[in-house]
Tab-separated table of C-alpha atoms in Angstrom:
chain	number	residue	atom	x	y	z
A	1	UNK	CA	-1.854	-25.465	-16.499
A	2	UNK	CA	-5.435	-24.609	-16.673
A	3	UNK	CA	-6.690	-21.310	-18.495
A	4	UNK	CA	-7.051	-19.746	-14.966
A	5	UNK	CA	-3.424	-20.407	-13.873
A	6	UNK	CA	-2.120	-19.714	-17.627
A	7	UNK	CA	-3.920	-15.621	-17.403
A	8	UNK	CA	-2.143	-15.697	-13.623
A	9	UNK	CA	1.151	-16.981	-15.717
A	10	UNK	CA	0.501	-13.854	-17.957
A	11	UNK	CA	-0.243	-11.278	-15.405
A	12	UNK	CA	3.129	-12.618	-13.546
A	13	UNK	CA	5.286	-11.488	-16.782
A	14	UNK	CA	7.061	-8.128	-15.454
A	15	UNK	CA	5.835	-5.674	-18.450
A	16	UNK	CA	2.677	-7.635	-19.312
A	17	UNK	CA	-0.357	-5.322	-18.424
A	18	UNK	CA	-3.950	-5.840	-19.604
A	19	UNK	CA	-3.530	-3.876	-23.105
A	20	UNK	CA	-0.912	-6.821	-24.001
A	21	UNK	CA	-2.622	-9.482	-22.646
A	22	UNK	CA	-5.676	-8.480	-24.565
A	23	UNK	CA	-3.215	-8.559	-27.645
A	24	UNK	CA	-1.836	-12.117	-26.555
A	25	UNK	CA	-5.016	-13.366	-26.271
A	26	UNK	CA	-6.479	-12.219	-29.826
A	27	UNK	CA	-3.524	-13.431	-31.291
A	28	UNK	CA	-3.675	-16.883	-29.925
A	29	UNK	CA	-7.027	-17.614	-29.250
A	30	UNK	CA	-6.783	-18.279	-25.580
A	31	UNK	CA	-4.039	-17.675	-22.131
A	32	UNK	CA	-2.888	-21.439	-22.705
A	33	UNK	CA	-1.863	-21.772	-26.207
A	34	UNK	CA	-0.661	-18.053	-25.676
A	35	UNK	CA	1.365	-19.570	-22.675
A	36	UNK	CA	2.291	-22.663	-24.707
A	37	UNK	CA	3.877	-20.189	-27.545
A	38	UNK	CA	5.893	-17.735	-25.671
A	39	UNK	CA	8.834	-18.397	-27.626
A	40	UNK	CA	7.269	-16.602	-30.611
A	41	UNK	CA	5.365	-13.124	-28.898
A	42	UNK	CA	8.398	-11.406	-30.359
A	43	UNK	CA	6.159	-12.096	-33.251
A	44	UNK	CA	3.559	-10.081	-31.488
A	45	UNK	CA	3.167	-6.276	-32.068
A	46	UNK	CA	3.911	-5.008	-28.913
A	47	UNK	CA	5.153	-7.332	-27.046
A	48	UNK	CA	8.972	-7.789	-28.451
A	49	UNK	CA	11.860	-9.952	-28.123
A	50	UNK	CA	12.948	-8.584	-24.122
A	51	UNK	CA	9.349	-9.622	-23.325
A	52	UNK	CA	9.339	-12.629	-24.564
A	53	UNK	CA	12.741	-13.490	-22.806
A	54	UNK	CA	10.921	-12.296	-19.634
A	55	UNK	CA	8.335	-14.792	-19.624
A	56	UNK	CA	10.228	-17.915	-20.786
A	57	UNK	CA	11.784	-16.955	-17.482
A	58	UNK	CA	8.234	-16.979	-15.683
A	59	UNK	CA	7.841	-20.918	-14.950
A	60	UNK	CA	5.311	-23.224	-13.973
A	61	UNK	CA	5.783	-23.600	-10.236
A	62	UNK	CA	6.707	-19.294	-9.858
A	63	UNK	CA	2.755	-19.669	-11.269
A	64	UNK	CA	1.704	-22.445	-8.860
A	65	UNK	CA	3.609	-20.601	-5.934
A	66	UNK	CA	1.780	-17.171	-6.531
A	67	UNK	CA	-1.343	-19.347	-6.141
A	68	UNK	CA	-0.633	-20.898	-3.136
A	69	UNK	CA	0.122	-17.858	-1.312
A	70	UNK	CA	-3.265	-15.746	-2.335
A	71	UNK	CA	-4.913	-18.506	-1.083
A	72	UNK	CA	-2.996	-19.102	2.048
A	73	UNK	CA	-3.700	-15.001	2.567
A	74	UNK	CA	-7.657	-16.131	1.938
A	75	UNK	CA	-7.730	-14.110	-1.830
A	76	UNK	CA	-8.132	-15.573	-5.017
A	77	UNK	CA	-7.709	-14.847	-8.811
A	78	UNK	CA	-10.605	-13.420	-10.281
A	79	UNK	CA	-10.513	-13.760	-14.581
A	80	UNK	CA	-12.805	-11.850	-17.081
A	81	UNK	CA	-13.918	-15.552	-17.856
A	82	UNK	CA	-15.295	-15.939	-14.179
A	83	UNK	CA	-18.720	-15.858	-13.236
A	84	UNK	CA	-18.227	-13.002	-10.167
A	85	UNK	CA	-16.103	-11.147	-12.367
A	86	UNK	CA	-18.147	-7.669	-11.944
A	87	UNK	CA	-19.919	-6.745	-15.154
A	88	UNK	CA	-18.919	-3.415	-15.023
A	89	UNK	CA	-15.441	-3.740	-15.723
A	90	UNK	CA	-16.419	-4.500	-19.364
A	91	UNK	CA	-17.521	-0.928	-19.966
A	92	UNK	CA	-13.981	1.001	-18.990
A	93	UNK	CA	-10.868	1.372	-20.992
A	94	UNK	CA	-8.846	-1.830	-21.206
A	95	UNK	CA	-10.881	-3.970	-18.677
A	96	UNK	CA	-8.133	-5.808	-16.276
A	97	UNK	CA	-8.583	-10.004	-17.225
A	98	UNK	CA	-6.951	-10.497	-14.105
A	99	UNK	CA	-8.472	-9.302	-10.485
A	100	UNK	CA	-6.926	-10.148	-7.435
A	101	UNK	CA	-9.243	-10.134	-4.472
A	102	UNK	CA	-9.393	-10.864	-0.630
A	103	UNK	CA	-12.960	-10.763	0.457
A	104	UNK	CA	-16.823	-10.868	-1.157
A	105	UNK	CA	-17.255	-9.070	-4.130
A	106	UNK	CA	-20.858	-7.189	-4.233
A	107	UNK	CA	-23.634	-8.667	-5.643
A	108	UNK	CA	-23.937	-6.984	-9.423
A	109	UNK	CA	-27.157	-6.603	-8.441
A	110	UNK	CA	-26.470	-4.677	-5.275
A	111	UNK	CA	-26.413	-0.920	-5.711
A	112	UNK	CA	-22.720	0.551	-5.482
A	113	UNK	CA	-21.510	3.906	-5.229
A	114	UNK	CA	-17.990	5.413	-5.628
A	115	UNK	CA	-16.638	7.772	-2.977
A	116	UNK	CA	-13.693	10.280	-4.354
A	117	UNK	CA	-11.659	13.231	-3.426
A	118	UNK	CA	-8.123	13.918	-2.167
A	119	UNK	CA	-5.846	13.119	0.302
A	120	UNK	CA	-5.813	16.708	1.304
A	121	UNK	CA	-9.300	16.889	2.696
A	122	UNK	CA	-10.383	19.207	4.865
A	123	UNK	CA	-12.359	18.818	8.134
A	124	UNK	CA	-15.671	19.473	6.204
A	125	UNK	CA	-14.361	16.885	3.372
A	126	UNK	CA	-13.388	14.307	5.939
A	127	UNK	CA	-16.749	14.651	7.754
A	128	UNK	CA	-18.567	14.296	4.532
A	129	UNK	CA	-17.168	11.543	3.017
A	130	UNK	CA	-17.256	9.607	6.729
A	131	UNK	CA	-21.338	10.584	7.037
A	132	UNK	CA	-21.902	9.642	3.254
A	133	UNK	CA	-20.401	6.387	3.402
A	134	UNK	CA	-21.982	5.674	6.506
A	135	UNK	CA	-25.415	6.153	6.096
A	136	UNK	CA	-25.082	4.702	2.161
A	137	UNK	CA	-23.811	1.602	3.469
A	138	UNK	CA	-26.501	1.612	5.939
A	139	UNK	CA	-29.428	1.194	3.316
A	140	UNK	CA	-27.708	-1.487	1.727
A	141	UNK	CA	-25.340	0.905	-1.103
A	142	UNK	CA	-21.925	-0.933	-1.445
A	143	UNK	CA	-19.549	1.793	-1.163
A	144	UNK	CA	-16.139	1.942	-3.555
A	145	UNK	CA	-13.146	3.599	-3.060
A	146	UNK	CA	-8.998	3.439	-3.603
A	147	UNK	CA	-7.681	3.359	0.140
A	148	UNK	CA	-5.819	6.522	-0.055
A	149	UNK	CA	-5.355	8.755	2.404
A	150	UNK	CA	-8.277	11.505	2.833
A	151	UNK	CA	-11.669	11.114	1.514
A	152	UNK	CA	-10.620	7.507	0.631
A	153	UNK	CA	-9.680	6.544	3.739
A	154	UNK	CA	-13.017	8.471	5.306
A	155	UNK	CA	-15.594	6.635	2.666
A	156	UNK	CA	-14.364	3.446	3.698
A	157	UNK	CA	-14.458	3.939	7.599
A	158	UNK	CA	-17.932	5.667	7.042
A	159	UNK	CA	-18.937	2.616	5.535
A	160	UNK	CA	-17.969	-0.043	8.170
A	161	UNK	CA	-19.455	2.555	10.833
A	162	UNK	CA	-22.918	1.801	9.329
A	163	UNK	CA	-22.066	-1.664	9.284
A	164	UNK	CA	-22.282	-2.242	5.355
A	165	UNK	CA	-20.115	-3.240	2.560
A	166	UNK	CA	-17.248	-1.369	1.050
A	167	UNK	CA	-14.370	-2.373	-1.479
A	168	UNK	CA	-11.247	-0.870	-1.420
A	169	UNK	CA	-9.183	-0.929	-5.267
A	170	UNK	CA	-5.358	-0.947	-4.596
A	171	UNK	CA	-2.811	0.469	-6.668
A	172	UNK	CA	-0.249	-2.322	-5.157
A	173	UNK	CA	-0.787	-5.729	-4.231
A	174	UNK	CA	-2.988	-7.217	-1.413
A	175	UNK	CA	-0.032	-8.365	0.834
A	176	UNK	CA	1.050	-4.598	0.747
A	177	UNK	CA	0.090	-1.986	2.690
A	178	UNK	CA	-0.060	1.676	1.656
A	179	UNK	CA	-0.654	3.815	2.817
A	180	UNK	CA	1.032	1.989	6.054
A	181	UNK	CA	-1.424	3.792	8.747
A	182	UNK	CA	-4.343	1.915	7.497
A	183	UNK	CA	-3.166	-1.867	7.845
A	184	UNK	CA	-6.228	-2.213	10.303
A	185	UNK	CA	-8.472	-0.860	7.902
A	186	UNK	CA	-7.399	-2.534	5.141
A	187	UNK	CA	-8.230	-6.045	7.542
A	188	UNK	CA	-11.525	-4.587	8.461
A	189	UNK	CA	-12.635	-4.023	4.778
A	190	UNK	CA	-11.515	-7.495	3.832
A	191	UNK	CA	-13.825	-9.088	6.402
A	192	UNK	CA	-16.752	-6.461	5.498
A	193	UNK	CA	-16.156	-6.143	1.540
A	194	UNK	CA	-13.155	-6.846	-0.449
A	195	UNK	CA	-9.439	-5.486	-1.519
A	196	UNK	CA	-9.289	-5.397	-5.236
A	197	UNK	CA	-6.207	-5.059	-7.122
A	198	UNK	CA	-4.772	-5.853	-10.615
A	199	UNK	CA	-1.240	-6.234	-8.977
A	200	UNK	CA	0.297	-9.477	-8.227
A	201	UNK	CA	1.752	-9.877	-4.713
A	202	UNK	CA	4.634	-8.128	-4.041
A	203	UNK	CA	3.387	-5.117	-6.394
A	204	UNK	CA	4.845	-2.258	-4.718
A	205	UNK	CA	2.555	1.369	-5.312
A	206	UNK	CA	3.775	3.492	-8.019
A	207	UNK	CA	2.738	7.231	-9.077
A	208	UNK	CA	1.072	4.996	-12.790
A	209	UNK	CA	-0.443	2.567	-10.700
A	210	UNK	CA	-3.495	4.920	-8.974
A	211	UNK	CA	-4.560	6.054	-12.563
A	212	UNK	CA	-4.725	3.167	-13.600
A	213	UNK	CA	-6.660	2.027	-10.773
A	214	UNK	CA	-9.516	4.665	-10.822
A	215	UNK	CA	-11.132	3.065	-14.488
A	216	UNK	CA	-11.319	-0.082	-11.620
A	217	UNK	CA	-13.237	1.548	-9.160
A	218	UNK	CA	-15.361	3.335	-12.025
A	219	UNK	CA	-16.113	-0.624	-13.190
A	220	UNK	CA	-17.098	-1.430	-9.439
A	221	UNK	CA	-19.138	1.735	-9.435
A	222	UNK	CA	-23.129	2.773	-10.328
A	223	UNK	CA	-22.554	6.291	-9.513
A	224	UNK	CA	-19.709	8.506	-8.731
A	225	UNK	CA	-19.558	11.890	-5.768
A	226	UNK	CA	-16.870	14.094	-5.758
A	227	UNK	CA	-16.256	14.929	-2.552
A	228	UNK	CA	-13.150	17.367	-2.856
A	229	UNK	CA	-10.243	17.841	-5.360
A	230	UNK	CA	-8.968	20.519	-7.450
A	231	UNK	CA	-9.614	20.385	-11.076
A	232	UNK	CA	-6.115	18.398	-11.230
A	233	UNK	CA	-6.601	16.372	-9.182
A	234	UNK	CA	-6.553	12.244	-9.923
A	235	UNK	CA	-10.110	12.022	-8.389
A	236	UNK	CA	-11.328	14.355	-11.306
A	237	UNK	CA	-9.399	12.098	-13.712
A	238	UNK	CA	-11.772	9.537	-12.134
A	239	UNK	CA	-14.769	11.602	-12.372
A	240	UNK	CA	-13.744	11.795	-16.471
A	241	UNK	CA	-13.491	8.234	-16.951
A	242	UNK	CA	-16.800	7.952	-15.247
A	243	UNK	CA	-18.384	10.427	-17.631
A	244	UNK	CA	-16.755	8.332	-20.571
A	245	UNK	CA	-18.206	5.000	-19.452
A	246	UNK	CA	-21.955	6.696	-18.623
A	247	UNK	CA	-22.188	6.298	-14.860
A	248	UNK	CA	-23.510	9.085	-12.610
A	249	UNK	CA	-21.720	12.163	-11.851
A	250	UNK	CA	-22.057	13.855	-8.512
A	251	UNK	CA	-20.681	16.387	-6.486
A	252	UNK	CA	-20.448	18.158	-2.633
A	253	UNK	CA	-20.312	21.518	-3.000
A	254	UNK	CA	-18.038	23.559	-0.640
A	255	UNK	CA	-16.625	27.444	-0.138
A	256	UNK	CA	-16.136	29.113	-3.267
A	257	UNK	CA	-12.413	30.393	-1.446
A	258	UNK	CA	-11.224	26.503	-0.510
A	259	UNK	CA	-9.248	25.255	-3.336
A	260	UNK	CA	-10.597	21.202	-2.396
A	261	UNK	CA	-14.496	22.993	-3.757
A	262	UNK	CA	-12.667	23.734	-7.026
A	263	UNK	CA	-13.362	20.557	-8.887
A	264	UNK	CA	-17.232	20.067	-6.964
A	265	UNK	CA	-18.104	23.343	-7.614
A	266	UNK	CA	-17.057	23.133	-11.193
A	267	UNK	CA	-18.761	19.898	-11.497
A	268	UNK	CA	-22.251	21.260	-9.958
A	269	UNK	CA	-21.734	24.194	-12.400
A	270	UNK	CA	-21.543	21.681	-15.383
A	271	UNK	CA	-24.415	20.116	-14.533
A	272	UNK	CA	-23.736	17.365	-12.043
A	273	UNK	CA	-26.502	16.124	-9.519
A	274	UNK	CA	-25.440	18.380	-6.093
A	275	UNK	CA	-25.061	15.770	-3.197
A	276	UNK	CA	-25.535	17.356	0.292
A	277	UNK	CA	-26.090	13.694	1.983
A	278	UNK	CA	-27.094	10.408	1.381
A	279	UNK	CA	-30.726	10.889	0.484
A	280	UNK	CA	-29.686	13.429	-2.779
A	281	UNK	CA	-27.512	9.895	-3.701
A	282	UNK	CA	-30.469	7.778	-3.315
A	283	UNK	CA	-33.087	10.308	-4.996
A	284	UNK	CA	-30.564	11.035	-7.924
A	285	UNK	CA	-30.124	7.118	-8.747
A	286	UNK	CA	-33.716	5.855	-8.485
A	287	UNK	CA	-32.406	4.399	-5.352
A	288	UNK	CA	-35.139	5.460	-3.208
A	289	UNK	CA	-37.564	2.768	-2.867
A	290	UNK	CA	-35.481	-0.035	-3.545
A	291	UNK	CA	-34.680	-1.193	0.077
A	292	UNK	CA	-37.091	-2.626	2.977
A	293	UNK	CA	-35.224	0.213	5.703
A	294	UNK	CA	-37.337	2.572	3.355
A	295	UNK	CA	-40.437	0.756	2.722
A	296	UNK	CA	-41.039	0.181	6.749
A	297	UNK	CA	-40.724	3.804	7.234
A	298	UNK	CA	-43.081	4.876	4.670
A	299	UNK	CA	-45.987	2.410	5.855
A	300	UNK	CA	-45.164	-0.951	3.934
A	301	UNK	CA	-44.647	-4.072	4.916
A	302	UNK	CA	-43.126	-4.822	8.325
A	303	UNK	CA	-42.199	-8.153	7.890
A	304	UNK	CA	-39.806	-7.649	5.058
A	305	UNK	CA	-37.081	-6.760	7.846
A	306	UNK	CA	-38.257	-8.161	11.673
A	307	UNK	CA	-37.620	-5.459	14.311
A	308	UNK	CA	-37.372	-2.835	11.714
A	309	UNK	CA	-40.805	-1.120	12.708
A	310	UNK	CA	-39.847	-0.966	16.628
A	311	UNK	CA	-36.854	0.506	15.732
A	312	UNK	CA	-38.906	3.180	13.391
A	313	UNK	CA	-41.593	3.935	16.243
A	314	UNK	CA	-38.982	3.858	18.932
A	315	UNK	CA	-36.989	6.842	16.772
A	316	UNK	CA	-40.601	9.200	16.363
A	317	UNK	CA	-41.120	8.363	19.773
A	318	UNK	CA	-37.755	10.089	20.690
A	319	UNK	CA	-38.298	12.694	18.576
A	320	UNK	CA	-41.273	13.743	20.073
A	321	UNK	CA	-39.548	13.977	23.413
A	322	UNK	CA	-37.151	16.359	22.039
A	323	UNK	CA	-36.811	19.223	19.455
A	324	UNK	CA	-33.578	17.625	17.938
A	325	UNK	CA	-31.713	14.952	17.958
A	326	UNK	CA	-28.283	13.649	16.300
A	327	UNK	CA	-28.236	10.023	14.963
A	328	UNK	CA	-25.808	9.050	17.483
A	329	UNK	CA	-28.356	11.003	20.467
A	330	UNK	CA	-30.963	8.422	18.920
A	331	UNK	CA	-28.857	5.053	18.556
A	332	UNK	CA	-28.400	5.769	22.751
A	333	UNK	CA	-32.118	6.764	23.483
A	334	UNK	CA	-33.396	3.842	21.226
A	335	UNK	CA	-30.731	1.243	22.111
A	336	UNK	CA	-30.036	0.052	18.543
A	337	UNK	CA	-26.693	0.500	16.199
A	338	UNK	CA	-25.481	3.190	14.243
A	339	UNK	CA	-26.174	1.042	11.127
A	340	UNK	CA	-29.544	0.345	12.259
A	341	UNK	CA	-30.644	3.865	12.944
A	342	UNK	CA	-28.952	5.295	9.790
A	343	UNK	CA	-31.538	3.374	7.422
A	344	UNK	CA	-34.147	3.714	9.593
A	345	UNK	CA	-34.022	7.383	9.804
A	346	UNK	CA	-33.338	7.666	5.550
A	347	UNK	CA	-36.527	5.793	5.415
A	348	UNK	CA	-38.621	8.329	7.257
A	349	UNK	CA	-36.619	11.269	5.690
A	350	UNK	CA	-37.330	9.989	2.485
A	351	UNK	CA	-41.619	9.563	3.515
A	352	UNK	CA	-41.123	12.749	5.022
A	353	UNK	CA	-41.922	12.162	8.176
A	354	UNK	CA	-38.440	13.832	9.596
A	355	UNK	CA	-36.894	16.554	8.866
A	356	UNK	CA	-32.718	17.271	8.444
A	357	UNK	CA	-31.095	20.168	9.503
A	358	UNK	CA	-27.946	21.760	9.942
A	359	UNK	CA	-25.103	20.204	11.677
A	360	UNK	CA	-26.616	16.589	12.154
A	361	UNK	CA	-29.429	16.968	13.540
A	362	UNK	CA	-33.065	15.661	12.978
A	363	UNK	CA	-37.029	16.563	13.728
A	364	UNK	CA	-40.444	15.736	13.235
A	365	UNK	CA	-41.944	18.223	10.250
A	366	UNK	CA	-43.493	21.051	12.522
């Protein structure tokens, strides 16, 4: 086997996890010679004689099977070796050599954003994450997240609403679904991002697995917003391993009396960058000027994006008709998508030539 299949062969060894392969690997030199000796890892700090019986009962064509069925699925093995292996997975605690994905990886030159909180969100928490993932994925801002119920679950939706990319980081394996409710979503991401996992197939999702899994999306991630989440909570836990590895840390405040504003709040308190929509996300990571949606609207270059500029004139056109307007008031009037307006309207809110207010809404500067 190949050096590809021989990491796979590793990853398949119940009790072999990225700390031991990293161990395997230094002490051999490289997954095939590690493969070729696994009658001596009891050799191996670590790794012990029971694990070494497991994987002399791992075999060549259990290896060759697992491969066949990713790719039957349409996912494939992703090594630390590989050239689309994200860079950013090299900066967190014990970086995974093995990905498993179904669908394109981001660009690493494509800004990316993770979207946190709980499963427990609340209505304003739900709305939040839904707008900020919409209108971040609308400029062109991969958005990240773990697929969990809640904020999860309303990042990634957000996302495919303004027709952009989003990854979703599982804490099982890509032919399982959890939480069950989103097996539609899980599809939709897959044709408009990717699922990401370190899990082999069959990887059913236990209470370790989601830690582990937030130093993944943290890799995938420029930036990270808090959306809502106790102090306790795993997306705080997230939040810390973000801090550790130097990304970004932002939060969305909320009512001092809901216990979800808790970890926010205590975040904005400590200094985070406050996040109230997707322009403070933009502004806080030099993000502002780096996408044509934004240059049309502040006077540059029309060509750089054809039918851009109608779609910009059409919107301050509309506005001038009425006092206010909500984006989806404007994507009717103007007769262009969600996605479309979303950027459009960032641009101009960002060259200040409208105006956000409460609840939505939008105006020309009076």
């Amino acid at each position: 086997m190949d050096e590809r299949l021989c990491l796979l062969a590793l990853r398949l060894v119940p009790g072999i996890g990225p700390k031991r392969i990293t161990a395997l690997l230094d002490r051999y030199g490289s997954a095939q010679e590690a493969w070729r000796a696994r009658g001596t890892w009891d050799e191996v700090p670590g790794i012990g004689t029971a694990l070494a019986a497991a994987a002399r009962r791992v075999d060549e064509r259990l290896v060759e099977t697992h491969w066949h069925r990713l790719a039957a699925m349409g996912a494939r093995v992703v090594t630390s070796g590989d050239a689309d292996y994200p860079p950013g997975l090299h900066q967190v605690p014990s970086p995974p050599p093995v990905l498993f994905v179904k669908g394109a990886l981001p660009p690493a030159a494509q800004p990316s954003l993770a979207i946190v909180g709980t499963r427990r969100a609340s209505p304003y928490g739900l709305r939040t994450a839904r707008t900020l993932g919409r209108d971040l994925a609308a400029v062109g801002v991969a958005v990240i997240s773990g697929l969990a119920r809640g904020v999860d679950t309303a990042a990634h939706r957000g996302a495919l609403d303004g027709q952009g990319t989003t990854v979703a980081v599982l804490g099982s394996g890509l032919d399982v679904v959890y939480p069950p409710e989103n097996r539609d979503l899980m599809e939709e991401i897959a044709v408009n991002g990717a699922l990401v996992t370190e899990y082999p197939l069959g990887t059913q999702p236990q209470p370790g697995h989601f830690p582990a899994r937030n130093r993944i999306i943290v890799g995938l991630a420029q930036g990270v917003v808090l959306v809502e989440g106790s102090r306790r909570s795993g997306a705080m836990r997230t939040v810390a391993i973000a801090t550790d590895c130097g990304r970004e840390v932002m939060a969305v405040p909320g009512d001092a009396d809901r216990w979800g504003s808790d970890g926010p709040n205590h975040l904005v308190r400590e200094g985070a960058a406050l996040v109230r929509h997707a322009v403070d996300v933009l502004d806080t990571m030099g993000w502002a000027a780096m996408f044509p949606a934004m240059e049309i609207a502040a006077g540059c270059d029309p060509e750089q994006v054809p039918g851009l500029q109608d779609v910009t004139a059409r919107l301050l056109v509309a506005l001038q008709a009425s006092a206010t307007l909500t984006i989806d008031e404007l994507a009717a009037m103007v007769e262009a998508p969600v996605g479309t307006i979303v950027g459009a309207l960032i641009g101009l809110e960002l060259a200040g030539r409208v105006i956000r207010l409460p609840g939505g809404r939008f105006s020309l500067p009076r």
